[in-house]
Short mmCIF file of C-alpha atoms and ligand atoms in Angstrom, two decimals:
data_model
loop_
_atom_site.label_atom_id
_atom_site.label_comp_id
_atom_site.label_asym_id
_atom_site.label_seq_id
_atom_site.Cartn_x
_atom_site.Cartn_y
_atom_site.Cartn_z
CA MET A 1 0.00 0.00 0.00
CA SER A 2 3.00 2.33 0.17
CA GLY A 3 3.89 4.67 -2.68
CA ARG A 4 0.38 6.10 -2.92
CA SER A 5 0.14 9.51 -4.52
CA VAL A 6 -2.75 11.90 -4.02
CA GLU A 7 -1.27 14.61 -6.26
CA GLN A 8 -4.25 14.84 -8.62
CA SER A 9 -6.63 15.09 -5.68
CA TRP A 10 -4.78 18.09 -4.28
CA GLU A 11 -4.41 19.75 -7.69
CA LEU A 12 -8.16 19.50 -8.04
CA HIS A 13 -8.55 20.75 -4.48
CA HIS A 14 -6.47 23.78 -5.40
CA ARG A 15 -8.79 24.51 -8.35
CA ALA A 16 -11.85 23.91 -6.17
CA VAL A 17 -10.68 26.46 -3.60
CA GLY A 18 -10.87 29.09 -6.36
CA VAL A 19 -14.56 28.47 -7.06
CA THR A 20 -16.01 26.68 -4.03
CA PRO A 21 -15.74 27.93 -0.45
CA MET A 22 -14.07 25.14 1.58
CA ALA A 23 -13.66 23.27 -1.73
CA THR A 24 -16.66 21.08 -0.87
CA GLN A 25 -20.38 21.32 -0.19
CA THR A 26 -20.12 19.32 3.03
CA HIS A 27 -17.98 20.57 5.91
CA SER A 28 -17.02 17.06 7.05
CA LYS A 29 -15.60 16.32 3.59
CA ALA A 30 -13.08 19.18 3.71
CA PRO A 31 -9.56 17.73 3.45
CA ARG A 32 -7.10 18.50 6.21
CA PRO A 33 -3.90 20.38 5.31
CA ALA A 34 -2.05 18.23 7.88
CA LEU A 35 -2.89 15.21 5.70
CA ARG A 36 -1.69 16.83 2.46
CA GLU A 37 0.38 13.77 1.58
CA VAL A 38 -2.34 11.16 2.03
CA GLU A 39 -5.88 12.54 2.05
CA PRO A 40 -7.90 11.89 -1.12
CA CYS A 41 -9.94 15.06 -1.60
CA PHE A 42 -11.91 13.63 -4.51
CA LEU A 43 -13.41 10.18 -4.97
CA VAL A 44 -14.68 9.04 -8.35
CA ARG A 45 -16.03 5.52 -8.00
CA GLY A 46 -17.37 3.09 -5.45
CA GLU A 47 -18.27 -0.59 -5.48
CA GLY A 48 -19.34 -2.57 -2.43
CA CYS A 49 -17.34 -1.32 0.54
CA ARG A 50 -14.53 0.10 -1.62
CA VAL A 51 -13.96 3.47 -3.27
CA TRP A 52 -11.37 4.86 -5.68
CA ASP A 53 -9.93 8.38 -5.70
CA VAL A 54 -8.99 10.53 -8.70
CA ASP A 55 -5.41 9.25 -8.49
CA GLY A 56 -6.64 5.66 -8.79
CA ASN A 57 -5.99 4.63 -5.17
CA GLN A 58 -8.38 2.09 -3.70
CA TYR A 59 -9.77 2.26 -0.13
CA ILE A 60 -12.04 0.31 2.18
CA ASP A 61 -14.50 3.00 3.24
CA PHE A 62 -16.05 3.40 6.69
CA ARG A 63 -17.35 6.91 6.03
CA ASN A 64 -19.83 5.55 3.53
CA GLY A 65 -20.72 8.94 2.15
CA LEU A 66 -21.15 10.15 5.77
CA GLY A 67 -23.78 7.52 6.45
CA PRO A 68 -26.14 7.00 3.53
CA ILE A 69 -24.42 4.01 1.96
CA SER A 70 -26.23 1.33 3.93
CA LEU A 71 -26.03 -1.55 1.44
CA GLY A 72 -22.82 -0.67 -0.37
CA TYR A 73 -21.67 1.49 -3.27
CA ALA A 74 -23.27 0.76 -6.65
CA TYR A 75 -25.44 -1.93 -5.07
CA PRO A 76 -26.74 -3.88 -8.08
CA SER A 77 -30.47 -4.09 -7.34
CA VAL A 78 -30.61 -0.42 -6.33
CA ASN A 79 -28.70 0.64 -9.44
CA GLU A 80 -31.01 -1.43 -11.63
CA ALA A 81 -34.08 0.17 -10.05
CA ILE A 82 -32.69 3.68 -10.61
CA ALA A 83 -31.62 2.95 -14.20
CA LYS A 84 -35.02 1.48 -15.03
CA GLN A 85 -36.89 4.43 -13.54
CA LEU A 86 -34.59 6.90 -15.30
CA GLN A 87 -35.92 5.69 -18.64
CA ASP A 88 -39.41 6.81 -17.68
CA GLY A 89 -38.62 10.13 -16.03
CA VAL A 90 -37.51 11.72 -12.79
CA VAL A 91 -40.02 14.42 -11.85
CA PHE A 92 -43.53 14.86 -13.22
CA SER A 93 -46.32 17.41 -13.19
CA TYR A 94 -48.47 15.26 -10.90
CA ALA A 95 -47.60 12.75 -8.20
CA HIS A 96 -46.06 9.39 -9.12
CA PRO A 97 -47.36 5.98 -7.90
CA LEU A 98 -44.04 5.29 -6.17
CA GLU A 99 -44.98 8.01 -3.66
CA VAL A 100 -47.93 5.87 -2.54
CA GLU A 101 -46.08 2.57 -2.69
CA VAL A 102 -43.09 3.65 -0.60
CA ALA A 103 -45.28 5.58 1.87
CA GLU A 104 -47.47 2.51 2.41
CA ARG A 105 -44.46 0.28 2.96
CA LEU A 106 -43.01 2.72 5.51
CA THR A 107 -46.28 2.80 7.47
CA GLU A 108 -46.01 -0.99 7.72
CA ILE A 109 -42.53 -1.04 9.25
CA ILE A 110 -42.16 2.23 11.19
CA PRO A 111 -44.16 2.33 14.43
CA CYS A 112 -44.94 6.07 14.45
CA ALA A 113 -45.71 6.28 10.72
CA GLU A 114 -49.40 6.77 9.99
CA LYS A 115 -48.75 9.26 7.19
CA VAL A 116 -45.61 9.95 5.22
CA ARG A 117 -44.12 12.72 3.07
CA PHE A 118 -40.90 13.06 1.10
CA LEU A 119 -38.23 15.73 0.70
CA LYS A 120 -34.60 15.62 -0.39
CA THR A 121 -32.27 16.29 2.56
CA GLY A 122 -32.28 15.35 6.21
CA GLY A 123 -32.03 18.86 7.59
CA GLU A 124 -34.87 20.04 5.37
CA ALA A 125 -37.14 17.26 6.61
CA MET A 126 -36.22 18.07 10.23
CA ALA A 127 -37.17 21.71 9.54
CA ALA A 128 -40.48 20.42 8.17
CA ALA A 129 -41.08 18.38 11.33
CA HIS A 130 -40.33 21.41 13.51
CA ARG A 131 -42.64 23.61 11.42
CA LEU A 132 -45.40 21.00 11.66
CA ALA A 133 -45.00 20.73 15.42
CA ARG A 134 -45.31 24.49 15.77
CA GLY A 135 -48.29 24.66 13.41
CA PHE A 136 -50.07 21.76 15.08
CA THR A 137 -49.55 22.85 18.69
CA GLY A 138 -49.71 26.60 18.16
CA ARG A 139 -46.56 26.88 20.29
CA ASP A 140 -43.18 28.30 19.31
CA HIS A 141 -40.40 26.75 21.35
CA ILE A 142 -38.48 23.58 20.49
CA LEU A 143 -36.05 21.80 22.78
CA THR A 144 -33.40 20.10 20.65
CA CYS A 145 -30.82 17.45 21.34
CA GLY A 146 -28.10 16.67 18.79
CA TYR A 147 -27.39 17.83 15.24
CA HIS A 148 -30.43 18.24 12.98
CA GLY A 149 -28.74 19.66 9.86
CA TRP A 150 -27.51 23.12 8.92
CA VAL A 151 -31.00 24.54 8.37
CA ASN A 152 -31.72 23.98 12.04
CA SER A 153 -28.32 24.98 13.43
CA MET A 154 -28.62 28.22 15.32
CA ARG A 155 -25.28 29.63 14.22
CA GLU A 156 -24.21 32.94 12.72
CA GLY A 157 -26.72 34.32 10.25
CA VAL A 158 -29.80 33.25 12.21
CA PRO A 159 -31.92 36.13 13.58
CA ALA A 160 -31.87 36.42 17.35
CA ALA A 161 -35.65 36.12 17.40
CA THR A 162 -35.43 32.72 15.70
CA LYS A 163 -32.60 31.56 17.94
CA SER A 164 -34.72 32.40 20.96
CA THR A 165 -37.25 29.75 19.89
CA TYR A 166 -34.78 26.87 20.22
CA THR A 167 -32.94 25.52 23.24
CA ALA A 168 -30.19 22.96 22.60
CA LEU A 169 -29.79 20.47 25.44
CA PRO A 170 -27.49 17.56 26.21
CA TRP A 171 -28.27 13.89 25.51
CA GLY A 172 -29.20 11.81 28.52
CA ASN A 173 -29.83 14.71 30.91
CA VAL A 174 -33.53 14.64 31.77
CA ASP A 175 -33.07 17.31 34.46
CA ALA A 176 -31.75 19.78 31.88
CA PHE A 177 -34.94 19.31 29.86
CA GLN A 178 -37.13 19.79 32.94
CA THR A 179 -35.21 22.95 33.89
CA ALA A 180 -35.64 24.32 30.34
CA ILE A 181 -39.37 23.55 30.40
CA ASP A 182 -39.74 25.31 33.76
CA ALA A 183 -37.79 28.33 32.51
CA GLN A 184 -39.64 28.59 29.20
CA GLY A 185 -43.08 27.64 30.45
CA ALA A 186 -44.58 24.27 29.51
CA ASP A 187 -47.31 25.96 27.46
CA ASP A 188 -44.74 27.34 25.03
CA ILE A 189 -43.00 24.03 24.18
CA ALA A 190 -44.09 22.72 20.77
CA ALA A 191 -41.74 19.75 20.67
CA ILE A 192 -38.73 17.93 21.96
CA SER A 193 -36.57 16.96 18.99
CA VAL A 194 -33.86 14.41 19.57
CA ALA A 195 -31.04 12.71 17.68
CA CYS A 196 -29.17 9.94 19.48
CA ASP A 197 -25.68 10.54 20.82
CA TYR A 198 -23.62 7.67 19.42
CA ALA A 199 -21.10 7.36 22.22
CA GLU A 200 -23.72 7.19 24.98
CA ILE A 201 -26.53 5.78 22.91
CA GLU A 202 -27.50 3.09 25.44
CA GLN A 203 -28.70 5.83 27.79
CA GLY A 204 -31.63 5.97 25.35
CA HIS A 205 -33.26 3.12 27.28
CA GLN A 206 -33.98 5.54 30.15
CA PHE A 207 -33.72 8.89 28.40
CA LEU A 208 -36.15 8.40 25.52
CA PRO A 209 -39.03 7.01 27.64
CA ALA A 210 -38.48 9.94 30.03
CA LEU A 211 -38.76 12.41 27.12
CA ARG A 212 -41.89 10.60 25.91
CA ALA A 213 -43.49 10.98 29.34
CA MET A 214 -42.39 14.61 29.55
CA CYS A 215 -43.98 15.44 26.19
CA ASP A 216 -47.20 13.70 27.16
CA ARG A 217 -47.30 15.65 30.40
CA ILE A 218 -46.91 19.07 28.80
CA GLY A 219 -48.78 18.43 25.55
CA ALA A 220 -45.69 18.76 23.35
CA LEU A 221 -44.74 16.51 20.43
CA LEU A 222 -41.79 14.13 20.52
CA ILE A 223 -39.71 14.13 17.31
CA PHE A 224 -37.00 11.57 16.58
CA ASP A 225 -34.23 12.40 14.15
CA GLU A 226 -33.67 8.92 12.69
CA ILE A 227 -31.50 10.20 9.85
CA VAL A 228 -28.58 8.05 10.96
CA THR A 229 -30.28 5.50 13.24
CA GLY A 230 -32.92 4.55 10.66
CA PHE A 231 -32.08 1.50 8.54
CA ARG A 232 -28.97 1.06 10.67
CA LEU A 233 -29.72 0.44 14.37
CA ARG A 234 -32.93 -1.22 13.28
CA ARG A 235 -35.00 -0.68 10.14
CA ALA A 236 -37.24 1.68 12.10
CA GLY A 237 -34.24 3.13 13.92
CA ALA A 238 -34.17 4.23 17.56
CA GLN A 239 -37.93 3.99 17.97
CA GLU A 240 -37.73 0.26 17.22
CA TYR A 241 -34.51 -0.36 19.15
CA PHE A 242 -35.62 1.52 22.28
CA ASP A 243 -39.32 0.73 21.84
CA VAL A 244 -40.40 4.34 22.24
CA THR A 245 -42.83 5.76 19.69
CA PRO A 246 -42.44 9.46 18.84
CA ASP A 247 -45.16 11.62 17.28
CA LEU A 248 -43.02 12.49 14.27
CA ALA A 249 -39.75 11.17 12.88
CA VAL A 250 -37.38 11.88 10.05
CA PHE A 251 -35.51 9.28 8.01
CA ALA A 252 -32.89 9.94 5.32
CA LYS A 253 -29.41 8.58 4.56
CA GLY A 254 -29.68 4.76 4.77
CA ILE A 255 -33.21 4.55 3.39
CA SER A 256 -32.10 5.02 -0.22
CA ASN A 257 -28.46 3.91 -0.21
CA GLY A 258 -27.09 7.29 -1.24
CA VAL A 259 -29.72 8.59 -3.62
CA PRO A 260 -30.94 11.85 -2.06
CA LEU A 261 -34.22 11.28 -0.24
CA SER A 262 -35.61 12.29 3.13
CA VAL A 263 -38.85 11.32 4.77
CA TYR A 264 -40.88 12.96 7.49
CA LEU A 265 -43.65 10.86 8.91
CA GLY A 266 -45.78 10.35 11.97
CA ARG A 267 -49.19 10.77 13.49
CA ALA A 268 -51.89 11.33 10.89
CA ASP A 269 -53.45 14.31 12.68
CA VAL A 270 -50.09 16.08 12.91
CA MET A 271 -48.99 15.21 9.37
CA ASP A 272 -52.31 16.45 7.97
CA ALA A 273 -51.33 19.94 9.17
CA VAL A 274 -48.95 20.21 6.16
CA LYS A 275 -51.79 21.75 4.20
CA SER A 276 -52.18 24.81 6.42
CA VAL A 277 -48.54 24.95 7.52
CA VAL A 278 -47.55 24.73 3.81
CA ILE A 279 -44.67 22.35 3.30
CA SER A 280 -44.21 21.91 -0.43
CA SER A 281 -41.23 21.23 -2.67
CA THR A 282 -40.76 20.74 -6.42
CA PHE A 283 -38.40 17.83 -5.89
CA GLY A 284 -40.23 16.15 -3.00
CA GLY A 285 -41.24 12.72 -4.31
CA ASP A 286 -38.80 12.52 -7.24
CA THR A 287 -38.85 9.02 -8.66
CA LEU A 288 -35.13 8.20 -8.48
CA GLY A 289 -34.97 8.57 -4.70
CA LEU A 290 -38.17 6.56 -4.34
CA ALA A 291 -37.12 3.84 -6.80
CA ALA A 292 -33.91 3.50 -4.79
CA ALA A 293 -35.84 3.40 -1.51
CA SER A 294 -38.18 0.74 -2.86
CA ALA A 295 -35.21 -1.42 -3.88
CA VAL A 296 -33.53 -0.82 -0.50
CA LEU A 297 -36.73 -1.83 1.33
CA ASP A 298 -36.78 -5.06 -0.70
CA VAL A 299 -33.24 -5.95 0.35
CA TYR A 300 -33.92 -5.19 4.03
CA GLU A 301 -37.07 -7.32 3.80
CA GLN A 302 -35.42 -10.30 2.12
CA GLU A 303 -31.98 -10.33 3.73
CA ASP A 304 -30.60 -9.81 7.22
CA VAL A 305 -29.07 -6.41 6.58
CA ILE A 306 -29.47 -5.15 10.14
CA GLY A 307 -27.96 -8.34 11.61
CA THR A 308 -25.01 -7.98 9.25
CA LEU A 309 -24.40 -4.32 10.15
CA TRP A 310 -24.34 -5.33 13.82
CA ALA A 311 -22.07 -8.32 13.20
CA ARG A 312 -19.53 -6.45 11.09
CA GLY A 313 -19.55 -3.52 13.48
CA GLN A 314 -19.00 -5.88 16.41
CA GLN A 315 -16.11 -7.58 14.58
CA LEU A 316 -14.55 -4.15 14.04
CA HIS A 317 -15.07 -3.00 17.64
CA THR A 318 -13.75 -6.21 19.19
CA GLY A 319 -10.83 -6.49 16.78
CA PHE A 320 -9.82 -2.88 17.32
CA GLY A 321 -10.07 -3.23 21.09
CA GLU A 322 -7.63 -6.15 20.97
CA LEU A 323 -5.23 -4.18 18.77
CA ALA A 324 -5.29 -1.15 21.05
CA GLU A 325 -4.65 -3.32 24.08
CA ARG A 326 -1.81 -5.18 22.36
CA HIS A 327 -0.11 -1.91 21.46
CA GLY A 328 -0.83 -0.28 24.82
CA VAL A 329 -2.87 2.58 23.36
CA ASP A 330 -5.83 3.98 25.29
CA ALA A 331 -8.35 3.86 22.44
CA GLY A 332 -11.51 2.01 21.51
CA PHE A 333 -15.02 2.16 20.17
CA SER A 334 -17.96 3.37 22.18
CA GLY A 335 -21.60 3.10 21.25
CA LEU A 336 -23.33 0.35 19.31
CA PRO A 337 -21.74 -1.62 16.45
CA PRO A 338 -23.75 -0.14 13.53
CA VAL A 339 -22.85 3.41 14.68
CA GLY A 340 -19.68 3.18 16.72
CA LEU A 341 -17.58 6.19 17.66
CA LEU A 342 -13.81 5.75 17.82
CA ARG A 343 -12.14 7.32 20.83
CA LEU A 344 -8.43 8.13 20.51
CA PRO A 345 -6.21 9.72 23.18
CA THR A 346 -5.86 13.21 21.62
CA THR A 347 -6.95 15.28 18.61
CA GLU A 348 -3.39 15.11 17.25
CA ASP A 349 -3.52 11.33 17.61
CA ARG A 350 -6.72 11.28 15.59
CA VAL A 351 -5.15 13.18 12.69
CA ARG A 352 -2.06 10.95 12.76
CA PHE A 353 -4.17 7.81 13.07
CA GLU A 354 -6.52 8.74 10.23
CA GLY A 355 -3.55 9.75 8.06
CA GLU A 356 -1.92 6.38 8.61
CA CYS A 357 -5.20 4.59 7.87
CA LEU A 358 -5.43 6.45 4.56
CA ARG A 359 -1.85 5.48 3.78
CA GLN A 360 -2.89 1.87 4.44
CA GLY A 361 -5.96 2.18 2.23
CA VAL A 362 -8.77 2.70 4.76
CA ILE A 363 -11.02 5.75 4.97
CA THR A 364 -12.17 6.46 8.50
CA PHE A 365 -14.26 9.05 10.30
CA SER A 366 -15.28 9.79 13.89
CA VAL A 367 -18.27 7.45 13.40
CA TYR A 368 -17.56 4.14 11.66
CA TYR A 369 -20.43 3.04 9.45
CA PRO A 370 -20.30 -0.61 8.43
CA SER A 371 -22.31 -1.32 5.28
CA TYR A 372 -23.98 -4.54 4.14
CA SER A 373 -21.15 -4.93 1.62
CA HIS A 374 -18.37 -5.11 4.21
CA SER A 375 -17.55 -8.82 4.38
CA GLU A 376 -15.79 -10.47 7.33
CA ALA A 377 -12.65 -10.57 5.18
CA ASP A 378 -12.97 -6.82 4.45
CA ILE A 379 -13.15 -6.08 8.17
CA ASP A 380 -10.12 -8.29 8.81
CA GLU A 381 -8.24 -6.48 6.06
CA ALA A 382 -9.25 -3.11 7.51
CA LEU A 383 -8.21 -4.22 10.99
CA GLU A 384 -4.72 -5.00 9.72
CA ALA A 385 -4.46 -1.43 8.47
CA LEU A 386 -5.94 -0.03 11.67
CA GLY A 387 -3.44 -2.13 13.62
CA ARG A 388 -0.54 -0.53 11.79
CA ALA A 389 -2.05 2.88 12.44
CA VAL A 390 -2.38 2.15 16.17
CA GLN A 391 1.20 0.90 16.25
CA GLN A 392 2.32 4.18 14.65
CA LEU A 393 0.64 6.11 17.45
CA LYS A 394 2.73 4.29 20.00
CA ASN A 395 5.88 4.19 17.97
CA PRO A 396 5.91 6.76 15.12
CA THR A 397 9.18 5.46 13.68
CA ALA A 398 8.04 1.81 13.44
C1 LIG B 3 -28.45 13.05 12.99
C2 LIG B 3 -28.44 13.94 11.79
N1 LIG B 3 -29.49 14.76 11.59
C3 LIG B 3 -29.54 15.57 10.52
C4 LIG B 3 -28.53 15.60 9.59
C5 LIG B 3 -28.63 16.51 8.39
O1 LIG B 3 -28.90 15.79 7.23
P1 LIG B 3 -28.54 16.47 5.81
O2 LIG B 3 -27.07 16.67 5.80
O3 LIG B 3 -29.04 15.48 4.79
O4 LIG B 3 -29.31 17.76 5.76
C6 LIG B 3 -27.42 14.77 9.75
C7 LIG B 3 -26.31 14.82 8.79
O5 LIG B 3 -25.23 14.34 9.00
C8 LIG B 3 -27.38 13.94 10.89
O6 LIG B 3 -26.32 13.12 11.09
#
């Protein structure tokens, strides 16, 4: 694996900087100057669990497009479904039957889903859920937990008046939610909107039922952001794994194996408020996303995708734990196997570790997403590379 060159990647990066702020549309994809010698800024092809960069280097990928590649790159049955649909058209002047078919299938497998609607990105669908909650309850304030996409991030550029209608609170801390409710006034809380924290996800067994009870008590809606947990932890995500049914939920990423599609769904009476709230998009319900989702649903129905994601993730977590112990490095995975978070001693260690992984042909991220296409042998191969990277942390000259 030595002798890799990423020259073409960085030449393209240089050009991109001239026309694209950050040289990418997605902050987490921005290459790191410290990894100038090894980081592939541009990928051009994927197949199964592997991707190729513009210089022709091959990698085993655990970023998986930052989560959406649930089955694997260029998964044959999904590709066939998209190609077939493409012949007939992508967006029409009236609704397409796939909108009904996929919605019906989702109501069958997702506990909270009585009615379903489609959009294109996760953050947009979360914004729709928040808007619906406000429209339905007639209340303004939303208590949030976790990242819900840039549209809902109360950063620079958001009016103070809008910021004042959100309170961001920590995962697992029921008291913090109660304090915020007391401070804000229960009558002003439209919803509690929560995305799981991967490292401490098992706290969900206590935390999520407590939020459910809290919402019921104050007449607020409970919204689950299942953008990552859906089609990964379980098909129906955290609500299935923790057995807590929210009023609304949002799915994206894994549901369509990388073809842009997001879904907001939930209680019929709340969802029916879209008419007066007005949530409407030209590209909501495009046929390529839905054809992909239909093919993905078939695979999840016919094969043990979820079991495989857990098994491969567990193999990775256990194998890495043994490597770290053998090399005397205080590092390891926390969280559950389909969405594990790698803990390394320091930030500098992370950059060095990830650089060495790239040099060894493995793309990593803070969260490691196994896909259905990672075989046991692929995980073993990746572990060899990760082992060399751990060894380098302990002994940089080895
Ligand atoms: C939990 C969670 N919610 C929301 C989002 C936003 O989704 P999108 O980037 O499709 O807008 C993400 C994206 O990473 C996410 O991980």
